[in-house]
Every structure is written in C-alpha cells, then in structure tokens.
C-alpha cells in the first residue's frame, strides 16, 4: 500500500468528514509516524508512489475550525455538485454525499478502514453512493482521498476515486468534545457533542465512541434571496399548478374563471405589467417554496467500538461495530402536491371525456355551498357572465389548479405538510491478518475480513386521496360519513369548498382574505381526512468477504526487490422495498381502491393525486472478483506498478477485466513526474435492472409536473478509460504539484432528462409513436400536445452518450520556520493554495431509447454550466481555496479563502424578444422594457477565520467565524435561487468548541 505521513491525534470532532482540506492543506500536518494509505494492496510501497493520494489528519481539521459535514464536502476542490445542504428536491434528507470530478456520488467509492459500505437508500439524483453521515466522527483518525480511477484495485464504483475513513489507534484515556455554531435565524443553531475512550496496551488497543449532532431548521423565508417575488416561471419555487386555481365548464372544454384572491393570498397573477405575460389570459402562480426549509431539522446519533489485538507473534485480530441513526422528524413541504391523477368517469360527475386510466376531471356540483356562495356574491373581478356559467357546476383545470395551497395544511400551525425520515445503519466487520513464518510461504503477508452492513430508511409522507376529494365535493366527505347511505351535507357528511371564499387568512403572508365567507369555511378535520399517509421502508444490505496476500520477492531490480499482491473478494448486495397499503400498488392499485371500494384501472398507479403507488421489491446481486498487483522498482528513481482485477456480476451484466499501470520518475532531487492509466467498469444497479418505476416532479414549461422514471432490464455496464499525468516540485520549504486528469466514458449510465424530453415536442417528433407514448396529456390521449398541457412524462434509465471530462489539479505550499522570514514570538507560518480546473465535460447527444431519430438532449460541454431544476449539477470551471496559517506554541490562527467561479445555465440562451418569457435564461428588465440573459452567475468568495488555543488541564478551545463578510450565495436558476451544490445558505456563522482530554 502507499505510504504517507500524517499527524496522529488531535480534536475528535474536528475530523468530521475532514477530507475537505485537500492535499495542499493536508501537507501542513506534523510528521509523527509512517502509515499505510489507500491505493495499493502491496505493503511497504514507497511514499513516492505514482497515484495522487491525499492524507488528512485530525490536527489539520482542528486548524480549520471543525467545519460542518456539508461545508467540508464543498471545500474539496476535486469534488463537484456534492449534495446535502438542502434535500427537499434532491432526495436524501439527513444524508451527505461526495462526488469526485462531478461524475456522480455513485462513482466515488467510500470505504471505512478499507472495507466497503452499503449504499444509502436515499438514491437522490446522483444515483446512490454511500452516506458520509454514517462515519463515527469521534473515532476517525485520518481520511485518505485517492483522486484517480481505481477499479483495478477496488472494483466497480471506484470510477472517480476512493475516500477511505481510517479509525484512530492512538487514544489512551478519555476525550470529551463539544461544538456550537450560531446561525442567524436558525432554530437552535448547529451543535455536536461526543465522548471517546481508548486504551492502548502492549498487544493492541480498544476504542469506544459515542456522538450526537443536531442541525437547527432554517426556514427558506429567513433568507431574502431564497423566496423572491415572481420573476420567471422557471425558478424560485413558482408553479403553474395554482392556488387559487382555474375552473372550466363541466365538459372541461372552456375555461370559465380564475378564482379570486390570487395576489392578496400570496400567489402571483400574471397580468398587467408583470413579465413574462402568459397567453390565454391571466393565470395565477403559486410559490410552494414558502413552506420549505433551506436546512432541515436533523438529529444524528453515533456509536462505535473497535478492538485490535495480537493472537500470536504472526496473527492479529481486528473487530469493529458501528451504529448510526439520522432522523429528520419534520421535513417541511408544500401543504399539497400538484394534481396528476383524477377521479374516474363513473365517480366524478364531470362530463369531460375520460382519458388516461378512465380518469376525467374533479367536478364541483351546483349544490356545493362554496360554489353557491361564490356565484351569489359574484365579487369582482368575477363577471356576471362568469357567475352565470357556474350554474351547472364546474370542473377543475387539470394543469392550473391545486386543492390546498395558500390556506396551508389544516392541522399544522405553520401551514406546511410534514414528511418524517429516519435512517438507521449498522455495520460489523472482523478479520485476521498476519504473516507466514517459515516454509514455502515464509514472509508472505495475508489479510482476511468479513463485513456486513445494513442501511434501513423509514419514510412517512402524506398525499391527497383522489376519491375522497371528489366525494367531499359531492357533500359526502368526512371520516364519519357513509358514502353509500349518507345524505350530502347532512350530519357527518360534509361538503368540501375548494374556493378561496373558504379561506380566512393566508398561510403564506398572513393577509386577511377580503373574499372570505365564514358560512362556507371548511371543517379542518374533514380536510385532514382527505390526506392519506403511507410509509416506505427501504433496506440495503451488503456482505463482503476479502482475502489478500502480498510479498516482497527476492528478485532485485535497480531500485529494490519486486513486490506483489493478489486477492479475491465476494460481495452480496440486497435491496428491499416495503410499502404500506396506500403506497403499495398491489394493495391499492387505483384511485377508487380505497375505503372498501374495488377499483378498476388499466394501469395501476395508486390512489393519490400525485405520488404513484409502488410495488414491494426484493432484489439481490452476487459479485465475485480476483485481482493482482505488482511493483517494479526499476531504478532508484523510477518505480512502475501494474494491477488488474476481474469481476463477475453474472446474468446479463456479465464480467469485466480492468488493468491499471502507474509510474513515478524522480528526475532530480527537486522534480518528479507521475502518471497512471487504466480502465474502469460500472454495472447498472440491480434495482435499475428490475422492471418497475418511481414517480417524482420536474419543472415542465414553467410548471411542476409529474415525471415517472422507468427502470430498464436491458441496461449494459458503462466503461471508462482514465488517466493522470503530474509533476511534483519540492525545494526547501516549497512544494507544488500539477496533475492532468481525464475520464473517457462509453455507454454512460444515465437517467434521461425530463426537460430535454419536453423540449423535443414538435410536429416531426409527435408523429413518432414511441415519442408520443412518453406523455400523458390533458384529455388523457397519448398524443403530442403543447408542453403546458402535459400532465405526466416518462423518462428512462438508459445507456446514454459517450462522455469525456478532463482538467487540472494544482497546489502550492510554502512552510516558513518563522514569521514570513522574520523572528516573531517563535511563530511559524504556512501559506498554501489549491485549485481544480475543469477543462471539459463533454457529453454526446442523447436520443430516445425506442427511436434514435429523436434527439432529446443535444451534445453539450457541461464545464462552466449548471442545471439545478431537473438534473442537479453545477460545474464551475475553477474551484479553489487558499490559506494562511500562523502557529504559536499554544495557539493556531488560520485564515482560509474559498472560491467558486460562476456558471451559466445549461439551456437555451435568452432570445431577447417577446417570446423570451418561456426561456429560463431570461429576466425582464423593466427599465429598458427588454428581456435579457441572466448570463454568467457571479463568482462566489467565502472568507473564514479559525483560532485554536491550548488551555491548561489538557483542554483546547476553538473559535471560528465562517463566511466573515456574511456573503449571500450568488443567484442561480433553482428552487431557492442559489446553487445548492456550491453556495452557502447559512450566512455568517460563529462557532465555539471545547475539547478535554482525561
């Protein structure tokens, strides 16, 4: 294995996912002992090996002020589009991911003590990967980052690199640590506490740790950039699924009126001088982000135990057990989702022609008291003609209406709906290692381990039930109403009034509604009855057996003896999904399969207005691998290594063999060159290969519509060729390096882009049946129509285009043994900087799976671009950090600067004419009366200051000010108007910490 040096020990909580510092920052650590690090299975490999590996110890992170998990991820310049701060629209609440090179978190392999972990059940939009919040922060001694393709060593998923968390072995006694961060407007701030006990004895060590971390809720409305007045329908949380909404005649052919109170209740009417103007009359836009949080309330609990001891002079035992729980008790979301499913023709009462699944429109009969009151008052801006047209009852618009919005959730004081998320993980790993002594195997090292991990998430959420809504419109609503025998509006049977005259005050802005009529207000208990609650329990398991042997041979070359390693691995992965009845498509297949009804539908999709029911699942996979590695010290200044790994996935996936070669040449005392090249292989996930689908939401033509993601049993593996070429300079106190890296993918595994699919709507493509069949439209016919009439689109997991990305990693550091060349109170200064420059991220055109003549996403170079609505990525061309560290005998002061270059939207550039209102890149300039491109976003700079002081009684205090200038993240076209993958929403943060050693 590669060798490096690091400082062993330091602050417990400072290590929390500490890889954010990068190599430039890591080099500052004090040299104490030599350790083995990630990258090779050959023991004793020279520290001057070829692969780019960063090693970061706890002392370095203490100097940085123990930044939070998410902020640490964002400081790593080699990582792009890592998620974890705002989880509402990218999944994975309570989890954190690392995404080296921007290739997706599922392509960065995260290890603990060199062993694999189970994938997180929160797949998010990056395809899975491991949850960094699992790591027992009080137990971690160092973090190792291999920034190179590593499939030849570690197998599938190590495409972009490896992050390896190594537990500490040096603690002898107790450590207690605590940190508190004050964040303006946060509900309680962020804080953590931990305790660790270690015992070092002659033949091994024992380590026990426990930790707790809490995050305070930060409401989106507490940041003025996050919830803005309407500017464009493409970002800022605005939806055309309106509240108050639009109503039509019973046949659904003619719009009659838009309900009153749009502006006064906190939504926005698109009329008058407001731009962009929407054709077809003044519509109402609803801002669902009013009910969201930028940061969820989170609770994290951790327990860890480890023991190491010698069984004999030649055999050593290692055992560890870890348990973690991430709890998000109330993830806040809009009080009701948009509507994509409707009552069947036999239950609605609407005379609109039935469409998809025999569904028609919600219908409010003439007998509904809310409609009677609305028609009778006929308050302006309603006209007499509109009121007269209501006499026969009205149907709801299928695209410009939602049942509950501005009035808020009927049972929650803040008006939001809540989703409960709890993730519980445990892991057990044990093994023996040692060295053969005597015989043919004399001197051969060996290492075996068996690891099991389970990751289980429990998600409870709500959605409105289609049939209960329609029954309540008909006066048969409420838990105590027998819809078969009850009389509409009598006794326990109640009417549901969907109109704004039933809303007393706005849950968005607190305004009193001038159109309110108390006589037709809804019963909160009856409205709560409209919601159905369901739970999904998802479980991922992994069982891994590893066996490795290695030896230095007696065959000598110019630089030393040849060494080799070989081994085998067996992996068993299992994923289970268990849905409660309302979420189980087999138990509740249709919108009318509830409350004892026997529903009938051609396409079982469940009972909810938005969320689709899913099938229970249980899929597994077995993978066998063998691998070998050799180190050739050709000359004293030239070392070459080679590795090869063969993995067999079985079934349609098949097997793969991946080689890698690397080398390092020490050209002079101060200059060295290193390089590596290899291939990688990534198999499609077992779930993606299993027939089935999941349902989510995407922005479509300025409105948020349902998007079904369909699995694909015919997926093939993706492959890539990787390379790294670098130079290293070491001269006195100065060190610097530059590395050129490249990844060239074939048949990249992707999920089709819903925005691109909708953008391909045109007469030519609509004539192609395979393309037209991807949509469910107003009226239900599976034919092409305008984007605004799309109710639901289907995208698929596919083998997409070829992709190539490349760039440069740069770093430089100078260590003074004094204060910038002067003697000043025995202080020492270190100055350093590092940067990752993304040269290109080119993806070929994506065509429709069923018909390659349809292009649904043109070729694009993603370098310097962002897309934060559908695919959630942002790739600044330059990501950099720099620091100045001043160390005294008992204190350390550090200034750190983070830089992220601005990006441009990956989409159509604003055409600058009257039709520009449908282009996400456009903003209307009211001063000039023209549409203008948003253009390149502003660059982001963040300044941090951290002070650490050693106090008496073996106590250390830290004080940090993060984001000293209280800089808001630059605007970006997204749900919260900033780049959630790069920007910092917290503002200025004051953090204090104490560590006591006993």
Short mmCIF file of N, CA and C in Angstrom, two decimals, residues 188-313:
data_model
loop_
_atom_site.label_atom_id
_atom_site.label_comp_id
_atom_site.label_asym_id
_atom_site.label_seq_id
_atom_site.Cartn_x
_atom_site.Cartn_y
_atom_site.Cartn_z
N UNK A 188 -32.20 27.05 16.84
CA UNK A 188 -31.33 26.32 17.75
C UNK A 188 -29.89 26.21 17.31
N UNK A 189 -29.58 26.63 16.08
CA UNK A 189 -28.21 26.51 15.60
C UNK A 189 -27.80 25.07 15.38
N UNK A 190 -26.52 24.87 15.14
CA UNK A 190 -25.96 23.54 14.96
C UNK A 190 -25.03 23.24 16.13
N UNK A 191 -25.11 22.05 16.69
CA UNK A 191 -24.21 21.68 17.78
C UNK A 191 -23.95 20.19 17.78
N UNK A 192 -22.85 19.82 18.39
CA UNK A 192 -22.50 18.41 18.48
C UNK A 192 -21.73 18.16 19.76
N UNK A 193 -21.75 16.92 20.19
CA UNK A 193 -21.02 16.50 21.38
C UNK A 193 -20.61 15.05 21.21
N UNK A 194 -19.47 14.69 21.78
CA UNK A 194 -19.03 13.31 21.67
C UNK A 194 -18.12 12.96 22.84
N UNK A 195 -18.01 11.69 23.07
CA UNK A 195 -17.09 11.18 24.08
C UNK A 195 -16.39 9.97 23.49
N UNK A 196 -15.12 9.85 23.78
CA UNK A 196 -14.33 8.73 23.26
C UNK A 196 -13.46 8.18 24.38
N UNK A 197 -13.37 6.87 24.42
CA UNK A 197 -12.47 6.21 25.36
C UNK A 197 -11.57 5.26 24.58
N UNK A 198 -10.30 5.34 24.85
CA UNK A 198 -9.35 4.44 24.21
C UNK A 198 -8.38 3.86 25.20
N UNK A 199 -7.92 2.68 24.92
CA UNK A 199 -6.92 2.03 25.76
C UNK A 199 -5.90 1.37 24.85
N UNK A 200 -4.66 1.78 24.99
CA UNK A 200 -3.58 1.19 24.22
C UNK A 200 -2.82 0.24 25.15
N UNK A 201 -2.72 -1.02 24.76
CA UNK A 201 -1.99 -1.99 25.56
C UNK A 201 -0.92 -2.65 24.70
N UNK A 202 -0.13 -3.48 25.31
CA UNK A 202 1.07 -4.00 24.63
C UNK A 202 0.73 -4.72 23.33
N UNK A 203 -0.38 -5.44 23.31
CA UNK A 203 -0.68 -6.27 22.13
C UNK A 203 -1.82 -5.73 21.29
N UNK A 204 -2.26 -4.47 21.53
CA UNK A 204 -3.35 -3.93 20.72
C UNK A 204 -3.97 -2.69 21.32
N UNK A 205 -5.22 -2.46 20.98
CA UNK A 205 -5.91 -1.28 21.52
C UNK A 205 -7.41 -1.50 21.49
N UNK A 206 -8.11 -0.68 22.28
CA UNK A 206 -9.57 -0.66 22.35
C UNK A 206 -10.03 0.76 22.12
N UNK A 207 -11.12 0.94 21.38
CA UNK A 207 -11.68 2.27 21.13
C UNK A 207 -13.19 2.19 21.20
N UNK A 208 -13.79 3.10 22.00
CA UNK A 208 -15.25 3.21 22.13
C UNK A 208 -15.63 4.68 22.00
N UNK A 209 -16.60 4.98 21.15
CA UNK A 209 -17.02 6.37 20.98
C UNK A 209 -18.54 6.47 20.91
N UNK A 210 -19.05 7.63 21.28
CA UNK A 210 -20.47 7.95 21.14
C UNK A 210 -20.58 9.42 20.76
N UNK A 211 -21.50 9.73 19.88
CA UNK A 211 -21.64 11.11 19.44
C UNK A 211 -23.07 11.47 19.10
N UNK A 212 -23.35 12.76 19.19
CA UNK A 212 -24.66 13.30 18.82
C UNK A 212 -24.44 14.62 18.11
N UNK A 213 -25.18 14.83 17.05
CA UNK A 213 -25.10 16.09 16.30
C UNK A 213 -26.50 16.53 15.93
N UNK A 214 -26.77 17.82 16.09
CA UNK A 214 -28.09 18.38 15.77
C UNK A 214 -27.93 19.55 14.81
N UNK A 215 -28.87 19.64 13.87
CA UNK A 215 -28.94 20.80 12.98
C UNK A 215 -30.26 21.51 13.22
N UNK A 216 -30.20 22.81 13.33
CA UNK A 216 -31.41 23.59 13.51
C UNK A 216 -32.06 23.92 12.18
N UNK A 217 -33.37 24.00 12.20
CA UNK A 217 -34.12 24.30 10.97
C UNK A 217 -33.89 25.74 10.54
N UNK A 218 -33.65 25.93 9.26
CA UNK A 218 -33.51 27.26 8.68
C UNK A 218 -34.57 27.42 7.61
N UNK A 219 -35.57 28.24 7.90
CA UNK A 219 -36.70 28.46 7.00
C UNK A 219 -36.24 29.21 5.75
N UNK A 220 -36.74 28.79 4.60
CA UNK A 220 -36.39 29.47 3.35
C UNK A 220 -36.77 30.94 3.39
N UNK A 221 -37.84 31.28 4.12
CA UNK A 221 -38.27 32.67 4.18
C UNK A 221 -37.34 33.54 5.02
N UNK A 222 -36.40 32.92 5.73
CA UNK A 222 -35.44 33.69 6.51
C UNK A 222 -34.23 34.13 5.70
N UNK A 223 -34.20 33.79 4.43
CA UNK A 223 -33.16 34.27 3.53
C UNK A 223 -33.85 34.94 2.35
N UNK A 224 -33.65 36.26 2.22
CA UNK A 224 -34.43 37.02 1.24
C UNK A 224 -34.15 36.61 -0.20
N UNK A 225 -33.00 35.98 -0.47
CA UNK A 225 -32.73 35.53 -1.82
C UNK A 225 -33.47 34.25 -2.16
N UNK A 226 -33.89 33.49 -1.14
CA UNK A 226 -34.45 32.16 -1.38
C UNK A 226 -35.90 32.20 -1.79
N UNK A 227 -36.68 33.14 -1.25
CA UNK A 227 -38.10 33.26 -1.59
C UNK A 227 -38.31 34.67 -2.13
N UNK A 228 -38.37 34.76 -3.43
CA UNK A 228 -38.42 36.06 -4.10
C UNK A 228 -39.76 36.26 -4.79
N UNK A 229 -40.12 37.53 -5.03
CA UNK A 229 -41.31 37.78 -5.86
C UNK A 229 -41.13 37.17 -7.24
N UNK A 230 -42.23 36.95 -7.92
CA UNK A 230 -42.21 36.27 -9.20
C UNK A 230 -41.33 37.01 -10.20
N UNK A 231 -40.40 36.30 -10.81
CA UNK A 231 -39.57 36.86 -11.87
C UNK A 231 -39.63 36.00 -13.12
N UNK A 232 -39.65 34.70 -12.93
CA UNK A 232 -39.74 33.79 -14.08
C UNK A 232 -40.34 32.50 -13.60
N UNK A 233 -41.12 31.85 -14.44
CA UNK A 233 -41.79 30.61 -14.05
C UNK A 233 -40.82 29.44 -13.99
N UNK A 234 -39.56 29.67 -14.31
CA UNK A 234 -38.62 28.55 -14.37
C UNK A 234 -37.83 28.35 -13.09
N UNK A 235 -37.91 29.28 -12.13
CA UNK A 235 -37.14 29.10 -10.92
C UNK A 235 -37.78 29.87 -9.78
N UNK A 236 -37.25 29.69 -8.60
CA UNK A 236 -37.77 30.39 -7.44
C UNK A 236 -38.94 29.71 -6.78
N UNK A 237 -39.23 28.46 -7.12
CA UNK A 237 -40.29 27.72 -6.46
C UNK A 237 -41.69 28.07 -6.93
N UNK A 238 -41.82 28.69 -8.09
CA UNK A 238 -43.14 29.06 -8.61
C UNK A 238 -43.70 27.95 -9.48
N UNK A 239 -44.99 27.69 -9.32
CA UNK A 239 -45.65 26.62 -10.07
C UNK A 239 -46.91 27.15 -10.71
N UNK A 240 -47.19 26.64 -11.90
CA UNK A 240 -48.45 26.97 -12.57
C UNK A 240 -49.61 26.13 -12.08
N UNK A 241 -49.31 25.14 -11.24
CA UNK A 241 -50.38 24.37 -10.59
C UNK A 241 -50.89 25.24 -9.45
N UNK A 242 -51.90 26.07 -9.75
CA UNK A 242 -52.14 27.28 -8.99
C UNK A 242 -53.06 27.09 -7.80
N UNK A 243 -52.88 27.99 -6.84
CA UNK A 243 -53.78 28.14 -5.70
C UNK A 243 -53.83 29.64 -5.40
N UNK A 244 -55.01 30.27 -5.57
CA UNK A 244 -56.30 29.79 -6.13
C UNK A 244 -56.15 29.37 -7.60
N UNK A 245 -57.08 28.50 -8.03
CA UNK A 245 -56.94 27.90 -9.33
C UNK A 245 -57.97 28.30 -10.35
N UNK A 246 -57.92 27.60 -11.49
CA UNK A 246 -58.78 27.87 -12.64
C UNK A 246 -59.84 26.78 -12.75
N UNK A 247 -61.07 27.17 -13.16
CA UNK A 247 -62.20 26.25 -13.29
C UNK A 247 -62.80 26.37 -14.68
N UNK A 248 -63.32 25.24 -15.16
CA UNK A 248 -63.88 25.18 -16.51
C UNK A 248 -65.34 24.73 -16.43
N UNK A 249 -65.97 24.64 -17.60
CA UNK A 249 -67.30 24.06 -17.64
C UNK A 249 -67.21 22.56 -17.36
N UNK A 250 -68.37 21.92 -17.18
CA UNK A 250 -68.39 20.51 -16.79
C UNK A 250 -67.71 19.62 -17.81
N UNK A 251 -67.73 20.01 -19.06
CA UNK A 251 -67.10 19.21 -20.11
C UNK A 251 -65.61 19.43 -20.19
N UNK A 252 -65.10 20.44 -19.46
CA UNK A 252 -63.68 20.72 -19.47
C UNK A 252 -63.18 21.34 -20.74
N UNK A 253 -64.09 21.87 -21.54
CA UNK A 253 -63.69 22.42 -22.85
C UNK A 253 -63.46 23.92 -22.82
N UNK A 254 -64.05 24.61 -21.84
CA UNK A 254 -64.00 26.08 -21.84
C UNK A 254 -63.65 26.60 -20.46
N UNK A 255 -62.54 27.34 -20.30
CA UNK A 255 -62.26 27.97 -19.01
C UNK A 255 -63.36 28.99 -18.69
N UNK A 256 -63.83 28.95 -17.43
CA UNK A 256 -64.86 29.90 -17.01
C UNK A 256 -64.25 31.05 -16.21
N UNK A 257 -63.47 30.72 -15.18
CA UNK A 257 -62.95 31.79 -14.34
C UNK A 257 -61.72 31.33 -13.58
N UNK A 258 -60.94 32.32 -13.15
CA UNK A 258 -59.87 32.09 -12.20
C UNK A 258 -60.37 32.59 -10.85
N UNK A 259 -60.21 31.77 -9.84
CA UNK A 259 -60.74 32.09 -8.52
C UNK A 259 -60.13 33.38 -7.97
N UNK A 260 -60.85 34.03 -7.09
CA UNK A 260 -60.42 35.31 -6.51
C UNK A 260 -59.29 35.14 -5.50
N UNK A 261 -58.54 36.22 -5.30
CA UNK A 261 -57.59 36.31 -4.21
C UNK A 261 -56.18 35.88 -4.53
N UNK A 262 -55.84 35.78 -5.78
CA UNK A 262 -54.51 35.28 -6.13
C UNK A 262 -53.41 36.11 -5.47
N UNK A 263 -53.36 37.40 -5.72
CA UNK A 263 -52.27 38.23 -5.21
C UNK A 263 -52.36 38.45 -3.70
N UNK A 264 -53.56 38.72 -3.20
CA UNK A 264 -53.70 39.06 -1.79
C UNK A 264 -53.36 37.88 -0.89
N UNK A 265 -53.53 36.66 -1.39
CA UNK A 265 -53.26 35.48 -0.58
C UNK A 265 -51.84 34.94 -0.73
N UNK A 266 -51.00 35.65 -1.50
CA UNK A 266 -49.60 35.28 -1.56
C UNK A 266 -49.14 34.60 -2.82
N UNK A 267 -50.07 34.33 -3.74
CA UNK A 267 -49.66 33.84 -5.05
C UNK A 267 -49.44 35.04 -5.97
N UNK A 268 -49.26 34.82 -7.25
CA UNK A 268 -48.96 35.93 -8.15
C UNK A 268 -49.72 35.80 -9.46
N UNK A 269 -50.50 36.84 -9.76
CA UNK A 269 -51.24 36.86 -11.01
C UNK A 269 -50.34 37.35 -12.13
N UNK A 270 -50.35 36.62 -13.24
CA UNK A 270 -49.56 37.01 -14.41
C UNK A 270 -50.41 37.88 -15.30
N UNK A 271 -50.43 39.13 -15.01
CA UNK A 271 -51.24 40.07 -15.78
C UNK A 271 -50.64 41.45 -15.66
N UNK A 272 -51.21 42.39 -16.40
CA UNK A 272 -50.75 43.77 -16.33
C UNK A 272 -49.32 43.91 -16.82
N UNK A 273 -48.50 44.59 -16.03
CA UNK A 273 -47.13 44.87 -16.45
C UNK A 273 -46.15 43.79 -16.01
N UNK A 274 -46.62 42.78 -15.28
CA UNK A 274 -45.73 41.73 -14.83
C UNK A 274 -45.27 40.88 -16.02
N UNK A 275 -43.98 40.61 -16.07
CA UNK A 275 -43.43 39.81 -17.15
C UNK A 275 -42.86 38.50 -16.60
N UNK A 276 -42.93 37.41 -17.37
CA UNK A 276 -43.50 37.33 -18.71
C UNK A 276 -45.01 37.19 -18.69
N UNK A 277 -45.65 37.70 -19.71
CA UNK A 277 -47.09 37.56 -19.87
C UNK A 277 -47.38 36.18 -20.44
N UNK A 278 -48.36 35.50 -19.88
CA UNK A 278 -48.75 34.19 -20.38
C UNK A 278 -49.96 34.33 -21.29
N UNK A 279 -49.89 33.77 -22.47
CA UNK A 279 -51.01 33.84 -23.39
C UNK A 279 -52.18 33.04 -22.84
N UNK A 280 -53.38 33.39 -23.25
CA UNK A 280 -54.56 32.65 -22.82
C UNK A 280 -55.19 33.22 -21.57
N UNK A 281 -54.84 34.45 -21.19
CA UNK A 281 -55.46 35.06 -20.03
C UNK A 281 -54.53 35.10 -18.84
N UNK A 282 -54.96 35.80 -17.81
CA UNK A 282 -54.14 35.99 -16.62
C UNK A 282 -54.22 34.76 -15.73
N UNK A 283 -53.12 34.05 -15.61
CA UNK A 283 -53.05 32.88 -14.75
C UNK A 283 -52.51 33.26 -13.37
N UNK A 284 -52.64 32.34 -12.44
CA UNK A 284 -52.14 32.54 -11.09
C UNK A 284 -50.98 31.57 -10.86
N UNK A 285 -49.90 32.06 -10.27
CA UNK A 285 -48.75 31.22 -9.96
C UNK A 285 -48.65 31.07 -8.44
N UNK A 286 -48.32 29.86 -8.02
CA UNK A 286 -48.24 29.50 -6.60
C UNK A 286 -46.79 29.20 -6.25
N UNK A 287 -46.30 29.76 -5.14
CA UNK A 287 -44.90 29.59 -4.74
C UNK A 287 -44.81 28.58 -3.60
N UNK A 288 -44.52 27.34 -3.96
CA UNK A 288 -44.50 26.28 -2.95
C UNK A 288 -43.31 26.37 -2.01
N UNK A 289 -42.25 27.06 -2.42
CA UNK A 289 -41.06 27.15 -1.57
C UNK A 289 -41.31 27.98 -0.32
N UNK A 290 -42.44 28.68 -0.22
CA UNK A 290 -42.79 29.37 1.02
C UNK A 290 -42.85 28.43 2.20
N UNK A 291 -43.12 27.16 1.95
CA UNK A 291 -43.30 26.18 3.02
C UNK A 291 -42.08 25.28 3.21
N UNK A 292 -40.97 25.61 2.58
CA UNK A 292 -39.79 24.76 2.61
C UNK A 292 -38.72 25.30 3.54
N UNK A 293 -37.76 24.46 3.86
CA UNK A 293 -36.60 24.85 4.66
C UNK A 293 -35.34 24.76 3.81
N UNK A 294 -34.43 25.70 4.02
CA UNK A 294 -33.11 25.60 3.41
C UNK A 294 -32.28 24.52 4.10
N UNK A 295 -32.48 24.41 5.41
CA UNK A 295 -31.81 23.38 6.20
C UNK A 295 -32.87 22.67 7.03
N UNK A 296 -32.90 21.35 6.96
CA UNK A 296 -33.84 20.58 7.75
C UNK A 296 -33.41 20.52 9.21
N UNK A 297 -34.37 20.34 10.09
CA UNK A 297 -34.04 19.91 11.43
C UNK A 297 -33.53 18.47 11.34
N UNK A 298 -32.33 18.24 11.88
CA UNK A 298 -31.72 16.91 11.78
C UNK A 298 -31.15 16.50 13.13
N UNK A 299 -31.19 15.19 13.39
CA UNK A 299 -30.59 14.62 14.59
C UNK A 299 -29.78 13.39 14.16
N UNK A 300 -28.54 13.35 14.60
CA UNK A 300 -27.64 12.26 14.22
C UNK A 300 -27.04 11.64 15.48
N UNK A 301 -27.16 10.33 15.59
CA UNK A 301 -26.67 9.58 16.74
C UNK A 301 -25.66 8.54 16.25
N UNK A 302 -24.53 8.42 16.98
CA UNK A 302 -23.48 7.51 16.54
C UNK A 302 -22.89 6.74 17.71
N UNK A 303 -22.66 5.45 17.49
CA UNK A 303 -21.95 4.60 18.43
C UNK A 303 -20.91 3.80 17.65
N UNK A 304 -19.75 3.62 18.25
CA UNK A 304 -18.70 2.87 17.56
C UNK A 304 -17.83 2.16 18.58
N UNK A 305 -17.42 0.93 18.24
CA UNK A 305 -16.48 0.19 19.06
C UNK A 305 -15.51 -0.57 18.19
N UNK A 306 -14.26 -0.63 18.63
CA UNK A 306 -13.23 -1.32 17.86
C UNK A 306 -12.23 -1.96 18.81
N UNK A 307 -11.73 -3.13 18.45
CA UNK A 307 -10.69 -3.78 19.21
C UNK A 307 -9.67 -4.37 18.25
N UNK A 308 -8.41 -4.25 18.60
CA UNK A 308 -7.31 -4.84 17.84
C UNK A 308 -6.38 -5.52 18.84
N UNK A 309 -6.00 -6.76 18.59
CA UNK A 309 -5.04 -7.41 19.48
C UNK A 309 -4.34 -8.56 18.76
N UNK A 310 -3.17 -8.85 19.24
CA UNK A 310 -2.34 -9.92 18.67
C UNK A 310 -2.75 -11.25 19.28
N UNK A 311 -3.06 -12.22 18.44
CA UNK A 311 -3.30 -13.58 18.90
C UNK A 311 -2.00 -14.34 19.07
N UNK A 312 -1.01 -13.95 18.30
CA UNK A 312 0.33 -14.53 18.39
C UNK A 312 1.29 -13.54 17.76
N UNK A 313 2.53 -13.93 17.66
CA UNK A 313 3.51 -13.04 17.03
C UNK A 313 3.18 -12.79 15.56
#
